[in-house]
């Protein structure tokens, strides 16, 4: 069981807006920044969002992050077939003194 | 350009040891936190541990699942990160990634290597 909870799957059609949730607690998401990673099959993870809502250079503005209380969300607008991947949220957990990840969400573009 | 290249993975018996290496380039290694993150076959990402930078005395932190068995070290003169894994268990089987922090003010993993596979099996 992961400390951060994500839905195992999500889907959408091209052009749609999809959101992926990440639920945590007062010891992680509520007090610390959230990070989102994109991982294609057989490849290393790639940073998508840092500090809850910041995009690294090169990440399209179709990707956005938000945080409220003990939950965070990743939104993908204008969905494209190349967005089909696994998405993970992460945060520092003060109680565990370690970084925790969500279990991952497999995004399917129908 | 930030580059991270892991090596040292392979097949090891339960109870055995293995040392992974991560060669870094394209940045001032001593300025940055470095993490190890693993991914068991078909599973999600799991944080293993990290070493802080030179300014913070290279202190280390570990996940509970590996504490006391794994040791993270670094050699700034060689721009290298290491993971010494002892008393290996079958559940340690995974691809191990080294990762550099996003920047010197944001210490979560931002840049990742391609990973090296460790298989613990008899």
mmCIF file of C-alpha atoms in Angstrom, chain B:
data_model
loop_
_atom_site.group_PDB
_atom_site.id
_atom_site.type_symbol
_atom_site.label_atom_id
_atom_site.label_comp_id
_atom_site.label_asym_id
_atom_site.label_seq_id
_atom_site.Cartn_x
_atom_site.Cartn_y
_atom_site.Cartn_z
ATOM 1 C CA UNK B 1 23.359 18.758 -19.998
ATOM 2 C CA UNK B 2 22.765 16.690 -16.880
ATOM 3 C CA UNK B 3 23.708 13.052 -17.423
ATOM 4 C CA UNK B 4 23.433 10.191 -14.962
ATOM 5 C CA UNK B 5 24.604 6.702 -15.839
ATOM 6 C CA UNK B 6 24.055 3.804 -13.451
ATOM 7 C CA UNK B 7 26.053 0.595 -13.493
ATOM 8 C CA UNK B 8 26.750 -2.436 -11.341
ATOM 9 C CA UNK B 9 23.437 -4.236 -11.536
ATOM 10 C CA UNK B 10 23.167 -7.968 -12.010
ATOM 11 C CA UNK B 11 22.111 -11.262 -10.498
ATOM 12 C CA UNK B 12 22.916 -11.899 -6.845
ATOM 13 C CA UNK B 13 21.848 -14.578 -4.384
ATOM 14 C CA UNK B 14 19.702 -13.797 -1.348
ATOM 15 C CA UNK B 15 21.933 -12.651 1.485
ATOM 16 C CA UNK B 16 24.538 -11.381 -0.930
ATOM 17 C CA UNK B 17 25.898 -7.912 -1.609
ATOM 18 C CA UNK B 18 26.136 -5.613 -4.582
ATOM 19 C CA UNK B 19 27.443 -2.105 -5.162
ATOM 20 C CA UNK B 20 25.788 0.177 -7.658
ATOM 21 C CA UNK B 21 27.472 3.225 -9.155
ATOM 22 C CA UNK B 22 26.114 6.349 -10.784
ATOM 23 C CA UNK B 23 28.398 8.503 -12.905
ATOM 24 C CA UNK B 24 27.270 12.119 -13.093
ATOM 25 C CA UNK B 25 28.210 14.853 -15.536
ATOM 26 C CA UNK B 26 27.021 18.206 -16.784
ATOM 27 C CA UNK B 27 26.722 19.911 -13.384
ATOM 28 C CA UNK B 28 28.638 20.705 -10.192
ATOM 29 C CA UNK B 29 28.107 17.426 -8.410
ATOM 30 C CA UNK B 30 28.978 18.603 -4.905
ATOM 31 C CA UNK B 31 26.196 21.225 -4.965
ATOM 32 C CA UNK B 32 23.386 18.727 -5.306
ATOM 33 C CA UNK B 33 21.367 16.204 -3.356
ATOM 34 C CA UNK B 34 21.351 12.764 -4.931
ATOM 35 C CA UNK B 35 18.717 10.059 -4.500
ATOM 36 C CA UNK B 36 18.297 6.391 -5.248
ATOM 37 C CA UNK B 37 14.806 5.272 -6.304
ATOM 38 C CA UNK B 38 13.845 1.737 -7.282
ATOM 39 C CA UNK B 39 11.065 0.082 -9.208
ATOM 40 C CA UNK B 40 10.229 -3.597 -8.832
ATOM 41 C CA UNK B 41 9.101 -5.351 -12.033
ATOM 42 C CA UNK B 42 5.605 -4.187 -12.925
ATOM 43 C CA UNK B 43 5.345 -2.060 -9.786
ATOM 44 C CA UNK B 44 5.533 1.597 -8.832
ATOM 45 C CA UNK B 45 8.383 3.815 -7.733
ATOM 46 C CA UNK B 46 9.904 3.407 -4.272
ATOM 47 C CA UNK B 47 12.327 5.866 -2.699
ATOM 48 C CA UNK B 48 15.445 4.162 -1.349
ATOM 49 C CA UNK B 49 17.344 7.067 0.161
ATOM 50 C CA UNK B 50 19.386 10.177 -0.458
ATOM 51 C CA UNK B 51 22.588 11.990 0.316
ATOM 52 C CA UNK B 52 22.597 15.706 0.876
ATOM 53 C CA UNK B 53 25.184 17.984 -0.695
ATOM 54 C CA UNK B 54 28.599 19.116 0.528
ATOM 55 C CA UNK B 55 27.169 22.215 2.205
ATOM 56 C CA UNK B 56 24.973 19.962 4.330
ATOM 57 C CA UNK B 57 27.757 17.565 5.179
ATOM 58 C CA UNK B 58 26.625 14.764 2.892
ATOM 59 C CA UNK B 59 24.135 13.500 5.473
ATOM 60 C CA UNK B 60 22.048 10.525 4.396
ATOM 61 C CA UNK B 61 18.487 9.356 4.885
ATOM 62 C CA UNK B 62 16.971 5.960 4.078
ATOM 63 C CA UNK B 63 13.637 4.284 3.605
ATOM 64 C CA UNK B 64 12.683 1.973 6.448
ATOM 65 C CA UNK B 65 12.738 -1.018 4.086
ATOM 66 C CA UNK B 66 16.482 -0.685 3.446
ATOM 67 C CA UNK B 67 17.798 1.050 6.558
ATOM 68 C CA UNK B 68 20.671 -0.876 8.106
ATOM 69 C CA UNK B 69 21.248 -2.900 4.925
ATOM 70 C CA UNK B 70 21.906 -0.243 2.267
ATOM 71 C CA UNK B 71 24.466 2.564 2.405
ATOM 72 C CA UNK B 72 24.584 5.590 0.123
ATOM 73 C CA UNK B 73 27.906 7.315 -0.439
ATOM 74 C CA UNK B 74 29.391 9.725 -2.918
ATOM 75 C CA UNK B 75 32.782 10.771 -4.221
ATOM 76 C CA UNK B 76 32.626 14.360 -5.378
ATOM 77 C CA UNK B 77 36.130 14.166 -6.819
ATOM 78 C CA UNK B 78 34.875 11.429 -9.161
ATOM 79 C CA UNK B 79 31.374 12.877 -9.664
ATOM 80 C CA UNK B 80 30.021 9.541 -8.557
ATOM 81 C CA UNK B 81 27.223 8.240 -6.373
ATOM 82 C CA UNK B 82 27.161 4.764 -4.870
ATOM 83 C CA UNK B 83 24.670 2.376 -3.324
ATOM 84 C CA UNK B 84 26.132 -0.462 -1.269
ATOM 85 C CA UNK B 85 23.498 -3.140 -0.832
ATOM 86 C CA UNK B 86 24.043 -5.865 1.761
ATOM 87 C CA UNK B 87 21.877 -8.708 3.054
ATOM 88 C CA UNK B 88 19.883 -8.609 -0.142
ATOM 89 C CA UNK B 89 16.396 -10.079 -0.214
ATOM 90 C CA UNK B 90 14.301 -11.282 -3.131
ATOM 91 C CA UNK B 91 12.050 -8.258 -2.613
ATOM 92 C CA UNK B 92 14.988 -5.974 -3.428
ATOM 93 C CA UNK B 93 14.733 -7.095 -7.050
ATOM 94 C CA UNK B 94 14.143 -3.908 -9.026
ATOM 95 C CA UNK B 95 15.486 -1.381 -11.470
ATOM 96 C CA UNK B 96 17.522 1.097 -9.446
ATOM 97 C CA UNK B 97 17.611 4.711 -10.600
ATOM 98 C CA UNK B 98 19.914 7.435 -9.397
ATOM 99 C CA UNK B 99 18.452 10.914 -9.516
ATOM 100 C CA UNK B 100 19.660 14.456 -9.011
ATOM 101 C CA UNK B 101 17.533 17.094 -7.335
ATOM 102 C CA UNK B 102 15.565 19.598 -9.409
ATOM 103 C CA UNK B 103 17.906 22.422 -8.404
ATOM 104 C CA UNK B 104 19.894 23.559 -5.395
ATOM 105 C CA UNK B 105 16.740 24.862 -3.719
ATOM 106 C CA UNK B 106 14.353 22.073 -4.655
ATOM 107 C CA UNK B 107 15.643 18.765 -3.412
ATOM 108 C CA UNK B 108 13.229 16.288 -4.933
ATOM 109 C CA UNK B 109 14.417 14.078 -7.809
ATOM 110 C CA UNK B 110 14.437 16.096 -11.011
ATOM 111 C CA UNK B 111 16.875 14.331 -13.323
ATOM 112 C CA UNK B 112 17.010 10.564 -13.626
ATOM 113 C CA UNK B 113 19.429 8.037 -14.994
ATOM 114 C CA UNK B 114 18.308 5.153 -17.184
ATOM 115 C CA UNK B 115 18.447 2.651 -14.329
ATOM 116 C CA UNK B 116 20.258 -0.604 -13.646
ATOM 117 C CA UNK B 117 18.506 -3.918 -12.949
ATOM 118 C CA UNK B 118 19.241 -5.845 -9.772
ATOM 119 C CA UNK B 119 17.882 -9.381 -9.548
ATOM 120 C CA UNK B 120 18.038 -11.195 -6.221
ATOM 121 C CA UNK B 121 17.405 -14.866 -6.760
ATOM 122 C CA UNK B 122 18.860 -18.262 -5.951
#
